[in-house]
Amino acid sequence: MATSSTTSRSLTLRRVESVDAATTVQHVDQLDEETLEAFYRALEGGRSLAATGTDLELGTVVVATDYYRVEPR
Amino acid sequence: MTEYVIIGDGISGSSAAETLREEDPESSITVITDEGEPLYNRILIKEHAKGKLPEAPISIHDEGWYEERDIDLSLNTHVTGLDTDAKTIHTHEGADISYDKLLIATGGTPTQLPVDNSDADGIHHFWTFQDARKIRESADAADEGVIVGAGLLGIDFAAVCGAQGVEGKYLMRGDRWWRYALSNEGAEIMHEGMREKGVEPVFDSGVDHFETDDDGRVVAAVDPNGDRYECDFAGVAIGLTFNTEFLGDIGLEQENGILVDEYMQTNLEDVYAAGDITRFHDVLLGERAQNGSWGSAKEQGRVAGVNMAADDEAEGFQWVSSYSITHFDFPFLSFGHPTLGDDYAERKYSDTEWRRVAFKDGKIVGGVLIGDLSPQSKFKQLMREQRVVADQKEVLLEQTVDLDNLAPPQEQ
Ligand SMILES: Cc1cc2nc3c(=O)[nH]c(=O)nc-3n(C[C@H](O)[C@H](O)[C@H](O)COP(=O)(O)OP(=O)(O)OC[C@H]3O[C@@H](n4cnc5c(N)ncnc54)[C@H](O)[C@@H]3O)c2cc1C
């Protein structure tokens, strides 16, 4: 079957306690408006984030009220 | 080949340099900064000061980034003067650098409190990565802290105290935090957030003077009422002084910032300005305004770069800025110009949810959202559309804002 996680276009946010030196970190005020909207919607509803239309990269940690890592769904 | 010179390697200067290289590949680009490191993430240094984030992720560009783009970067170089007739700038080392087009992106420096001992050891201002490193170390060793400056930057010091286990007293002049944008109801949510972090707001206070020990270290702050607050750490964030001193008397129009139009042009030919330092023509507001936020500074740098390269008014700056506070359990977002306007609407929804929308001539010009940020993009959309909606406050204050419930826009 032709399924692969790399083609998955759905991301999720996982709360993390700390980040290491190699991690890419962004403050929530760096997100463009659409991404910001999707980010908060995902946080509130525990919903997934569409990878298209947002400028979030896998593995990036976003600093908001907590630190959130962008992970594959 | 056009020679572009950019003073300042903050986000506005750096974003202009990147844009110029894209728009004008054959040009010569020089970026000059008096800091000792290339662009870093100024809005993340507070996380370092809190002791939560290591240094590496805060860096944005290394020197290789400039080399790859053939951008000449001068670190540790303070610009001391500008001659617009000769089209040269002077540096502290006595060098003259010539330009065809110049961008001033020098931002501001935190204002020092005009009181006794305000430069004592243990008293901090917060703007650079170097400041953050010192604050982190000092707060880590401290037991009691005092914070002055009831605005967006002061609250970062409160967060540092909270994260570093420093018992804080936040001395405010009025009866609440950020009184220009928040009513008591909204501010009280923020006060409660501070208390939960171990920082006590003290109202109708401030600092009359600091006391020091024999080694010149701060030991207490005394407020105008004579109340004394012991501290071995203090954070001062009472405002910014714009870095325009080096400009001298060259006829550049200024008004607590450099005046620019929406194309980031100053009144002097071939001299542009971008970022915190500008007082720009805000096309949405219909008057001059100032932004102090990362996204806006980045966009102004980009727009300046586009227009400098085009040698034309190719693109205007149109932007709704936003600024978040991320230190508490609830989110906080200020957007647009929440302290301007001639009318407002506000409502409290719960112990952690509050909203204010500010209007000018019936149109939204800014606001503050605490706890529930869901209407932010709808409000920003209404701002961009410049729709008259102040007569429909109920719709805007509904917990879930539905723009379809607004009366259709009137023909202008
Ligand atoms: C602690 C802190 C927290 C913040 N938090 C947020 C936030 O959460 N969200 C948000 O949106 N914004 C935040 N901001 C504001 C945001 O960082 C600024 O609006 C933005 O960085 C401004 O960028 P700029 O390029 O205009 O100026 P700056 O970043 O100040 O850059 C100006 C540069 O020019 C250099 N310079 C000045 N004079 C000279 C000279 N004569 N010669 C050579 N170089 C010179 C300076 O050293 C500096 O490097 C925060 C700011 C601070 C300090």
Coordinates of C-alpha atoms and ligand atoms in Angstrom, one line a residue:
Chain A
M1 CA 0.0 0.0 0.0
A2 CA 1.3 3.4 -0.9
T3 CA 1.1 5.1 2.4
S4 CA 4.0 7.0 3.9
S5 CA 4.3 9.4 6.8
T6 CA 6.5 11.7 4.8
T7 CA 3.6 12.4 2.4
S8 CA 1.3 13.2 5.3
R9 CA 0.3 16.8 5.2
S10 CA -1.0 16.9 8.7
L11 CA 0.9 18.2 11.7
T12 CA 0.3 18.3 15.4
L13 CA 1.7 20.3 18.3
R14 CA 3.3 18.6 21.3
R15 CA 4.1 20.4 24.5
V16 CA 7.8 20.2 25.4
E17 CA 9.5 21.2 28.6
S18 CA 12.9 22.2 27.1
V19 CA 14.7 22.5 23.8
D20 CA 18.3 21.6 22.9
A21 CA 20.8 23.8 21.1
A22 CA 20.1 22.3 17.7
T23 CA 16.4 23.0 17.7
T24 CA 14.9 25.7 15.5
V25 CA 12.8 27.9 17.7
Q26 CA 10.2 30.6 16.7
H27 CA 8.3 33.0 18.8
V28 CA 4.6 33.1 18.1
D29 CA 4.9 36.7 16.9
Q30 CA 7.0 35.5 14.0
L31 CA 4.2 33.4 12.5
D32 CA 2.2 34.9 9.7
E33 CA -1.4 35.6 10.3
E34 CA -2.8 32.4 8.8
T35 CA -0.3 30.3 10.6
L36 CA -1.0 32.0 13.9
E37 CA -4.7 31.4 13.4
A38 CA -4.2 27.7 12.6
F39 CA -1.7 27.4 15.5
Y40 CA -4.2 28.7 18.1
R41 CA -7.0 26.7 16.6
A42 CA -4.9 23.5 16.8
L43 CA -4.0 24.3 20.4
E44 CA -7.6 25.0 21.5
G45 CA -9.3 22.1 19.7
G46 CA -6.4 19.7 20.0
R47 CA -6.8 19.6 16.2
S48 CA -4.2 18.9 13.6
L49 CA -2.5 21.6 11.6
A50 CA -2.6 21.5 7.9
A51 CA 1.0 21.6 6.7
T52 CA 0.1 23.5 3.6
G53 CA -0.8 27.1 4.0
T54 CA 1.2 27.4 7.2
D55 CA 4.9 28.3 7.4
L56 CA 5.7 25.8 10.2
E57 CA 8.4 23.3 9.6
L58 CA 8.5 19.8 11.3
G59 CA 10.6 19.8 14.4
T60 CA 10.3 23.6 15.0
V61 CA 9.5 24.6 18.5
V62 CA 7.0 27.5 18.8
V63 CA 7.2 29.6 21.9
A64 CA 3.6 30.5 23.1
T65 CA 2.1 30.2 26.6
D66 CA 4.2 26.9 26.5
Y67 CA 6.8 25.5 24.2
Y68 CA 5.2 23.4 21.4
R69 CA 7.0 21.1 19.0
V70 CA 5.6 20.7 15.5
E71 CA 5.4 17.0 14.9
P72 CA 3.8 14.7 12.2
R73 CA 0.3 13.7 13.1
Chain B
M1 CA 26.5 49.5 -9.5
T2 CA 24.4 51.0 -6.7
E3 CA 26.0 51.2 -3.2
Y4 CA 23.5 50.5 -0.5
V5 CA 24.4 51.1 3.2
I6 CA 22.3 50.0 6.0
I7 CA 22.9 51.2 9.6
G8 CA 21.6 48.6 12.0
D9 CA 21.5 44.8 11.8
G10 CA 18.3 44.2 13.7
I11 CA 15.4 42.6 12.0
S12 CA 14.5 45.7 9.9
G13 CA 18.1 46.3 8.6
S14 CA 18.7 42.6 8.0
S15 CA 15.4 42.1 6.2
A16 CA 16.2 45.1 4.0
A17 CA 19.6 43.7 3.2
E18 CA 18.1 40.3 2.2
T19 CA 15.5 42.1 0.0
L20 CA 18.1 44.3 -1.7
R21 CA 20.2 41.4 -2.6
E22 CA 17.2 39.6 -4.2
E23 CA 16.0 42.8 -6.0
D24 CA 19.4 44.1 -7.1
P25 CA 21.8 41.2 -7.4
E26 CA 24.7 43.3 -8.9
S27 CA 24.7 45.9 -6.1
S28 CA 27.1 46.5 -3.3
I29 CA 25.5 46.2 0.2
T30 CA 27.0 47.1 3.5
V31 CA 25.4 46.5 6.9
I32 CA 26.9 48.2 9.9
T33 CA 26.1 47.4 13.5
D34 CA 27.5 48.5 16.8
E35 CA 26.6 45.1 18.3
G36 CA 29.2 42.3 18.4
E37 CA 27.0 39.6 16.8
P38 CA 25.0 39.4 13.6
L39 CA 21.2 39.3 13.6
Y40 CA 19.6 37.3 16.5
N41 CA 16.1 36.9 17.6
R42 CA 15.4 39.8 19.9
I43 CA 12.0 38.5 20.8
L44 CA 13.4 35.3 22.1
I45 CA 16.1 36.7 24.4
K46 CA 13.6 36.9 27.2
E47 CA 13.4 33.1 27.1
H48 CA 17.1 33.0 27.6
A49 CA 17.0 35.5 30.5
K50 CA 14.3 33.3 32.0
G51 CA 16.8 30.4 32.0
K52 CA 14.6 28.4 29.6
L53 CA 16.3 28.7 26.2
P54 CA 19.9 28.0 25.3
E55 CA 21.8 30.6 23.2
A56 CA 22.1 28.7 19.9
P57 CA 18.4 28.8 18.8
I58 CA 18.3 32.6 19.4
S59 CA 20.9 33.3 16.7
I60 CA 19.3 33.9 13.3
H61 CA 22.3 34.6 11.0
D62 CA 25.9 33.7 11.3
E63 CA 28.6 35.7 9.5
G64 CA 28.5 33.1 6.7
W65 CA 25.0 34.1 5.8
Y66 CA 26.3 37.6 4.8
E67 CA 29.3 36.2 3.0
E68 CA 27.1 33.9 0.9
R69 CA 25.0 36.9 -0.2
D70 CA 28.0 39.1 -0.7
I71 CA 26.8 41.5 1.9
D72 CA 29.6 43.3 3.7
L73 CA 28.9 43.1 7.5
S74 CA 30.7 45.4 9.9
L75 CA 30.3 44.4 13.5
N76 CA 31.2 46.5 16.6
T77 CA 31.1 49.6 14.4
H78 CA 29.2 52.6 15.7
V79 CA 28.1 55.2 13.1
T80 CA 28.8 58.6 14.5
G81 CA 27.8 61.0 11.7
L82 CA 26.1 61.4 8.4
D83 CA 26.8 63.9 5.6
T84 CA 24.0 63.9 3.1
D85 CA 25.7 66.3 0.7
A86 CA 28.8 64.1 0.4
K87 CA 26.7 61.0 0.7
T88 CA 29.0 59.5 3.3
I89 CA 28.6 58.1 6.8
H90 CA 31.3 58.3 9.5
T91 CA 32.2 55.6 12.0
H92 CA 33.8 55.8 15.4
E93 CA 37.0 54.4 13.9
G94 CA 37.2 57.5 11.7
A95 CA 36.3 55.7 8.5
D96 CA 34.0 57.3 5.9
I97 CA 31.7 55.0 4.0
S98 CA 30.0 56.3 0.9
Y99 CA 26.5 55.4 -0.2
D100 CA 24.1 55.9 -3.1
K101 CA 21.1 55.0 -0.9
L102 CA 21.1 54.8 2.8
L103 CA 18.8 53.0 5.2
I104 CA 18.6 54.0 8.9
A105 CA 17.4 51.1 10.9
T106 CA 18.9 51.9 14.3
G107 CA 16.0 51.2 16.6
G108 CA 16.1 52.5 20.2
T109 CA 17.8 52.1 23.5
P110 CA 16.0 51.6 26.8
T111 CA 15.6 54.9 28.7
Q112 CA 17.3 55.1 32.1
L113 CA 15.3 56.2 35.1
P114 CA 16.3 59.8 36.0
V115 CA 16.8 58.9 39.7
D116 CA 19.7 58.5 42.0
N117 CA 21.7 55.3 41.7
S118 CA 19.8 54.2 38.6
D119 CA 23.1 52.8 37.1
A120 CA 24.0 50.7 40.1
D121 CA 25.1 47.1 39.8
G122 CA 22.1 44.8 39.7
I123 CA 19.9 47.3 37.9
H124 CA 19.1 46.1 34.3
H125 CA 17.7 47.4 31.1
F126 CA 16.6 44.9 28.4
W127 CA 17.3 45.3 24.7
T128 CA 20.3 43.2 23.6
F129 CA 21.4 39.6 23.8
Q130 CA 24.2 40.8 26.0
D131 CA 21.6 42.4 28.3
A132 CA 19.8 39.0 28.4
R133 CA 22.9 37.1 29.4
K134 CA 23.6 39.5 32.3
I135 CA 19.9 39.5 33.4
R136 CA 19.9 35.7 33.4
E137 CA 23.0 35.5 35.5
S138 CA 22.0 38.3 37.9
A139 CA 18.4 36.9 38.3
D140 CA 19.7 33.4 38.9
A141 CA 21.7 34.7 41.9
A142 CA 19.0 37.0 43.2
D143 CA 16.4 36.6 45.9
E144 CA 14.3 39.7 45.7
G145 CA 13.5 41.8 42.6
V146 CA 12.0 45.1 41.8
I147 CA 10.5 45.9 38.4
V148 CA 9.6 49.4 37.1
G149 CA 7.7 50.2 33.9
A150 CA 4.1 49.1 33.5
G151 CA 4.2 48.2 29.8
L152 CA 4.9 45.4 27.4
L153 CA 8.6 45.3 28.1
G154 CA 8.3 45.6 31.9
I155 CA 6.3 42.4 32.0
D156 CA 9.2 40.5 30.6
F157 CA 11.2 41.4 33.7
A158 CA 8.3 40.1 35.8
A159 CA 8.4 36.9 33.9
V160 CA 12.2 36.6 34.4
C161 CA 11.7 37.0 38.2
G162 CA 8.9 34.4 38.1
A163 CA 11.0 31.8 36.1
Q164 CA 14.1 32.4 38.1
G165 CA 12.5 32.1 41.6
V166 CA 13.0 35.8 42.4
E167 CA 10.3 37.2 44.7
G168 CA 9.3 40.3 42.7
K169 CA 7.6 43.6 43.5
Y170 CA 6.3 45.3 40.3
L171 CA 6.1 49.1 41.1
M172 CA 3.6 50.8 38.9
R173 CA 2.8 54.5 38.8
G174 CA -0.9 54.3 38.3
D175 CA -3.6 51.9 39.5
R176 CA -2.9 49.1 37.0
W177 CA -0.6 47.6 34.4
W178 CA -0.7 49.2 30.9
R179 CA -3.4 51.7 31.8
Y180 CA -3.4 53.2 28.4
A181 CA -4.8 50.1 26.8
L182 CA -6.5 48.1 29.6
S183 CA -9.3 48.9 31.9
N184 CA -9.3 47.6 35.5
E185 CA -11.1 44.4 34.5
G186 CA -8.5 43.5 31.8
A187 CA -5.5 44.6 33.9
E188 CA -6.7 42.5 36.8
I189 CA -6.3 39.4 34.8
M190 CA -2.7 40.3 34.1
H191 CA -2.1 41.2 37.8
E192 CA -3.4 37.8 38.7
G193 CA -1.0 36.2 36.2
M194 CA 1.9 38.1 37.8
R195 CA 0.9 37.0 41.3
E196 CA 0.8 33.4 40.2
K197 CA 4.4 33.8 39.2
G198 CA 5.4 35.2 42.6
V199 CA 5.4 38.9 41.4
E200 CA 3.3 41.3 43.4
P201 CA 2.0 44.4 41.6
V202 CA 2.3 47.5 43.7
F203 CA 0.1 50.4 42.6
D204 CA 0.5 54.2 42.8
S205 CA 4.1 53.6 43.3
G206 CA 7.3 53.8 41.2
V207 CA 10.9 54.6 42.1
D208 CA 12.1 57.8 43.7
H209 CA 15.6 56.4 44.2
F210 CA 17.6 53.3 44.6
E211 CA 19.9 52.5 47.5
T212 CA 23.2 50.8 47.1
D213 CA 25.8 49.1 49.4
D214 CA 29.4 50.1 49.7
D215 CA 30.3 48.2 46.5
G216 CA 27.7 50.1 44.5
R217 CA 25.2 47.2 44.3
V218 CA 21.5 47.9 44.5
V219 CA 20.0 46.9 47.8
A220 CA 16.6 48.6 47.7
A221 CA 14.2 50.8 45.7
V222 CA 12.4 53.5 47.5
D223 CA 9.1 54.7 46.0
P224 CA 7.7 58.3 46.0
N225 CA 5.6 57.4 49.1
G226 CA 8.7 56.6 51.0
D227 CA 8.1 52.8 51.0
R228 CA 11.2 50.8 50.7
Y229 CA 11.5 47.5 48.8
E230 CA 14.7 45.5 49.3
C231 CA 16.1 44.0 46.2
D232 CA 19.3 42.5 44.8
F233 CA 17.9 42.6 41.2
A234 CA 16.0 45.4 39.5
G235 CA 14.6 45.7 36.0
V236 CA 13.8 49.1 34.4
A237 CA 11.6 49.3 31.3
I238 CA 10.1 52.8 31.2
G239 CA 10.5 53.4 27.4
L240 CA 12.8 53.7 24.5
T241 CA 15.0 56.5 23.4
F242 CA 15.5 56.4 19.6
N243 CA 19.0 56.1 18.3
T244 CA 19.2 59.3 16.3
E245 CA 21.9 61.1 18.2
F246 CA 24.5 60.4 15.4
L247 CA 22.3 62.2 12.8
G248 CA 23.2 65.6 14.1
D249 CA 21.6 68.6 12.4
I250 CA 21.2 67.5 8.8
G251 CA 17.6 68.6 8.3
L252 CA 16.1 65.1 8.7
E253 CA 12.5 65.4 9.9
Q254 CA 12.0 63.8 13.2
E255 CA 9.3 63.7 15.8
N256 CA 10.3 61.2 18.5
G257 CA 11.4 58.9 15.7
I258 CA 12.2 59.5 12.0
L259 CA 9.3 60.6 9.9
V260 CA 8.8 58.5 6.8
D261 CA 6.0 58.0 4.3
E262 CA 4.5 54.6 3.5
Y263 CA 7.4 53.9 1.2
M264 CA 9.9 54.3 4.1
Q265 CA 11.3 57.5 2.5
T266 CA 12.5 60.3 4.7
N267 CA 12.4 63.9 3.6
L268 CA 16.0 63.7 2.5
E269 CA 16.8 62.3 -0.9
D270 CA 18.1 58.7 -1.0
V271 CA 17.7 58.4 2.8
Y272 CA 15.2 55.8 4.0
A273 CA 14.3 54.5 7.5
A274 CA 12.7 51.3 8.8
G275 CA 11.7 49.5 12.0
D276 CA 11.1 50.8 15.5
I277 CA 12.8 54.1 14.7
T278 CA 10.2 55.3 12.2
R279 CA 7.1 57.4 12.7
F280 CA 5.4 56.3 9.5
H281 CA 2.4 57.2 7.5
D282 CA -0.1 54.5 8.5
V283 CA -2.4 54.1 5.5
L284 CA -5.0 52.2 7.5
L285 CA -5.0 54.7 10.4
G286 CA -4.8 57.7 8.0
E287 CA -2.2 59.4 10.2
R288 CA 1.3 58.9 11.4
A289 CA 2.0 56.0 13.8
Q290 CA 4.7 54.1 15.4
N291 CA 5.0 50.3 15.8
G292 CA 7.4 48.5 18.2
S293 CA 7.0 45.0 17.1
W294 CA 9.1 42.3 15.3
G295 CA 6.7 41.6 12.4
S296 CA 6.3 45.3 11.6
A297 CA 10.0 46.0 11.7
K298 CA 10.7 43.0 9.4
E299 CA 8.0 44.2 6.9
Q300 CA 9.2 47.8 7.0
G301 CA 12.7 46.6 6.2
R302 CA 11.4 44.5 3.3
V303 CA 9.3 47.4 1.9
A304 CA 12.3 49.8 2.2
G305 CA 14.5 47.3 0.3
V306 CA 11.9 47.0 -2.5
N307 CA 11.6 50.8 -2.9
M308 CA 15.4 51.4 -2.6
A309 CA 16.1 48.9 -5.3
A310 CA 13.3 50.1 -7.6
D311 CA 14.4 53.7 -7.1
D312 CA 10.6 54.3 -7.0
E313 CA 7.6 54.2 -4.9
A314 CA 7.0 50.6 -5.8
E315 CA 5.3 49.3 -2.7
G316 CA 3.7 50.9 0.3
F317 CA 3.8 49.6 3.9
Q318 CA 0.4 48.4 5.0
W319 CA 0.4 46.2 8.1
V320 CA -1.5 45.4 11.2
S321 CA 1.0 44.7 13.8
S322 CA 0.6 42.4 16.7
Y323 CA 2.5 41.7 20.0
S324 CA 2.0 38.7 22.2
I325 CA 2.7 38.0 25.9
T326 CA 3.4 34.4 26.4
H327 CA 4.4 34.2 30.0
F328 CA 1.1 33.3 31.6
D329 CA -1.2 30.3 31.4
F330 CA -3.5 32.4 29.2
P331 CA -2.5 34.0 25.9
F332 CA -2.4 37.8 25.4
L333 CA -2.4 39.7 22.1
S334 CA -2.3 43.4 21.4
F335 CA -3.0 44.3 17.8
G336 CA -2.9 47.5 15.8
H337 CA -2.9 50.7 17.9
P338 CA -5.0 49.8 21.0
T339 CA -4.1 53.1 22.7
L340 CA -5.3 55.3 19.9
G341 CA -8.8 56.0 18.8
D342 CA -11.8 57.9 19.9
D343 CA -14.1 55.1 21.0
Y344 CA -13.9 51.6 22.3
A345 CA -15.8 48.5 23.3
E346 CA -14.8 46.0 25.9
R347 CA -16.0 42.9 27.8
K348 CA -14.9 40.4 30.3
Y349 CA -15.9 36.8 29.6
S350 CA -14.3 34.9 32.5
D351 CA -11.5 35.2 35.0
T352 CA -9.0 34.8 32.2
E353 CA -10.8 36.2 29.2
W354 CA -11.3 39.8 28.2
R355 CA -11.4 41.8 25.0
R356 CA -11.1 45.4 24.0
V357 CA -11.6 46.9 20.5
A358 CA -10.5 50.5 19.8
F359 CA -12.2 52.5 17.1
K360 CA -11.4 55.7 15.2
D361 CA -14.0 57.4 13.0
G362 CA -16.0 54.2 13.4
K363 CA -13.3 51.9 12.2
I364 CA -11.3 49.4 14.2
V365 CA -7.7 50.7 14.8
G366 CA -6.5 48.1 17.3
G367 CA -7.4 46.1 20.4
V368 CA -6.3 43.7 23.1
L369 CA -7.4 40.1 23.5
I370 CA -6.7 38.2 26.6
G371 CA -7.4 34.5 27.0
D372 CA -9.3 33.9 23.8
L373 CA -7.5 35.1 20.6
S374 CA -10.0 33.5 18.2
P375 CA -11.3 36.8 16.8
Q376 CA -7.9 38.3 16.0
S377 CA -7.8 37.6 12.3
K378 CA -11.4 38.8 11.9
F379 CA -10.6 42.1 13.6
K380 CA -7.5 42.5 11.5
Q381 CA -9.5 41.8 8.4
L382 CA -12.0 44.5 9.3
M383 CA -9.1 46.9 9.9
R384 CA -7.6 46.2 6.5
E385 CA -11.1 46.7 4.9
Q386 CA -11.4 49.9 6.9
R387 CA -15.1 49.0 7.6
V388 CA -17.2 51.3 9.8
V389 CA -18.3 48.9 12.5
A390 CA -18.3 50.9 15.7
D391 CA -22.1 51.1 15.6
Q392 CA -22.2 47.2 15.8
K393 CA -20.2 46.6 19.0
E394 CA -22.5 43.8 20.2
V395 CA -21.5 41.7 17.2
L396 CA -17.8 42.4 17.9
L397 CA -18.2 41.5 21.5
E398 CA -20.0 38.2 21.0
Q399 CA -17.8 35.4 22.4
T400 CA -17.6 33.9 18.9
V401 CA -17.4 36.7 16.3
D402 CA -19.3 36.0 13.1
L403 CA -18.7 38.7 10.5
D404 CA -21.8 37.6 8.7
N405 CA -23.8 39.1 11.5
L406 CA -22.5 42.6 10.6
A407 CA -24.7 44.8 8.6
P408 CA -23.4 44.9 5.0
P409 CA -20.8 47.7 4.4
Q410 CA -22.3 51.0 3.3
E411 CA -21.4 52.3 -0.1
Q412 CA -18.8 55.1 0.5
Ligands
LIG1 C1 13.2 42.2 25.6 C2 12.3 42.5 24.3 C3 11.2 41.7 24.1 C4 10.4 42.0 23.0 N1 9.3 41.2 22.7 C5 8.6 41.3 21.6 C6 7.5 40.5 21.3 O1 7.2 39.6 22.1 N2 6.9 40.6 20.1 C7 7.2 41.6 19.3 O2 6.6 41.7 18.2 N3 8.2 42.5 19.5 C8 8.9 42.4 20.7 N4 9.9 43.2 21.0 C9 10.2 44.4 20.1 C10 11.0 44.0 18.8 O3 12.1 43.2 19.2 C11 11.4 45.2 18.1 O4 10.3 45.9 17.7 C12 12.3 44.9 16.8 O5 13.3 44.0 17.2 C13 12.8 46.2 16.2 O6 13.7 45.9 15.2 P1 14.6 47.0 14.6 O7 15.4 46.4 13.5 O8 13.7 48.2 14.2 O9 15.5 47.6 15.7 P2 16.6 46.9 16.6 O10 16.4 45.5 16.7 O11 16.7 47.7 17.9 O12 18.0 47.0 15.8 C14 18.7 48.3 15.7 C15 20.2 47.9 15.6 O13 20.9 49.1 15.3 C16 22.1 49.2 16.1 N5 22.5 50.6 16.1 C17 21.8 51.6 16.7 N6 22.5 52.8 16.6 C18 23.6 52.5 15.8 C19 24.7 53.2 15.3 N7 24.8 54.6 15.5 N8 25.7 52.6 14.6 C20 25.6 51.3 14.4 N9 24.6 50.5 14.8 C21 23.6 51.1 15.5 C22 21.6 48.6 17.4 O14 22.7 48.2 18.2 C23 20.7 47.5 16.9 O15 21.5 46.3 16.7 C24 10.8 43.0 22.1 C25 11.9 43.8 22.3 C26 12.7 43.5 23.4 C27 13.9 44.3 23.7

